[in-house]
XYZ file of C-alpha atoms in Angstrom:
90
model
C 20.089 -44.303 -90.540
C 20.426 -45.399 -86.965
C 17.506 -46.454 -84.749
C 18.107 -44.822 -81.305
C 16.429 -43.934 -78.021
C 17.416 -41.086 -75.762
C 17.095 -40.780 -71.975
C 17.175 -37.605 -69.833
C 19.510 -38.540 -66.859
C 19.002 -35.263 -65.139
C 17.379 -36.912 -62.124
C 20.195 -39.496 -61.724
C 23.656 -39.477 -60.303
C 25.552 -40.752 -63.380
C 29.064 -39.226 -62.824
C 28.628 -37.435 -66.195
C 27.980 -33.772 -66.790
C 25.708 -34.555 -69.684
C 21.904 -34.869 -68.859
C 20.972 -36.636 -72.129
C 22.275 -39.920 -73.348
C 21.645 -41.588 -76.704
C 21.627 -45.397 -76.896
C 20.429 -48.296 -79.223
C 16.883 -49.356 -78.332
C 18.076 -52.752 -77.267
C 21.124 -51.507 -75.212
C 21.619 -53.455 -71.978
C 22.402 -50.232 -70.080
C 18.752 -49.071 -70.616
C 17.393 -52.002 -68.593
C 18.430 -50.340 -65.352
C 16.636 -47.150 -66.403
C 13.393 -48.587 -67.758
C 12.000 -49.337 -64.301
C 13.074 -45.889 -62.764
C 10.038 -43.831 -61.897
C 11.862 -40.492 -62.297
C 12.093 -40.527 -66.065
C 11.087 -42.355 -69.170
C 13.100 -44.010 -71.969
C 12.231 -42.384 -75.215
C 10.577 -44.157 -78.152
C 12.869 -45.473 -80.840
C 13.581 -42.829 -83.551
C 15.659 -42.900 -86.785
C 18.431 -40.388 -87.304
C 21.121 -39.897 -89.874
C 23.764 -38.356 -87.587
C 24.590 -37.379 -84.099
C 24.777 -33.756 -85.110
C 21.249 -33.906 -86.639
C 19.776 -35.303 -83.407
C 21.648 -32.680 -81.350
C 20.371 -29.835 -83.558
C 16.779 -31.008 -83.455
C 16.817 -31.758 -79.677
C 18.190 -28.329 -78.837
C 16.439 -26.173 -81.497
C 13.984 -24.575 -79.090
C 16.512 -24.179 -76.310
C 18.975 -22.436 -78.531
C 16.247 -20.229 -79.931
C 15.262 -19.112 -76.485
C 18.612 -18.805 -74.853
C 21.240 -18.876 -77.494
C 24.007 -21.488 -77.499
C 24.244 -21.464 -73.703
C 20.732 -22.943 -73.610
C 21.743 -26.110 -75.398
C 21.939 -29.399 -73.515
C 25.147 -31.388 -73.930
C 24.331 -34.854 -75.318
C 26.421 -38.050 -74.893
C 26.165 -40.442 -77.787
C 27.183 -44.048 -76.909
C 28.670 -46.428 -79.592
C 25.646 -48.725 -79.306
C 23.629 -45.939 -80.980
C 25.260 -46.540 -84.281
C 25.867 -42.840 -84.685
C 29.379 -42.639 -83.252
C 32.311 -45.085 -82.962
C 33.190 -44.233 -79.410
C 31.486 -42.310 -76.503
C 31.136 -38.781 -77.869
C 29.665 -35.599 -76.263
C 28.336 -32.901 -78.509
C 28.075 -29.372 -77.056
C 26.930 -26.088 -78.454
């Protein structure tokens, strides 16, 4: 189990195509986002795997629009779910 938080970076210019990032709750990169009024850093959650989080996050989007409705999600190594920066897509 890994304790993670996710952020929706859709309102930011991050140079990444993914709009969702998954970090550890204490990740230093989150400090710059916590004070941003355009989005909120999620509350810590426990997950067994990156794929389980991806499936849960995208369940309603895929049900509504099929695989094209899924959001790509970038998992950072600090999350404890991946060993290197990894993007999961539908």
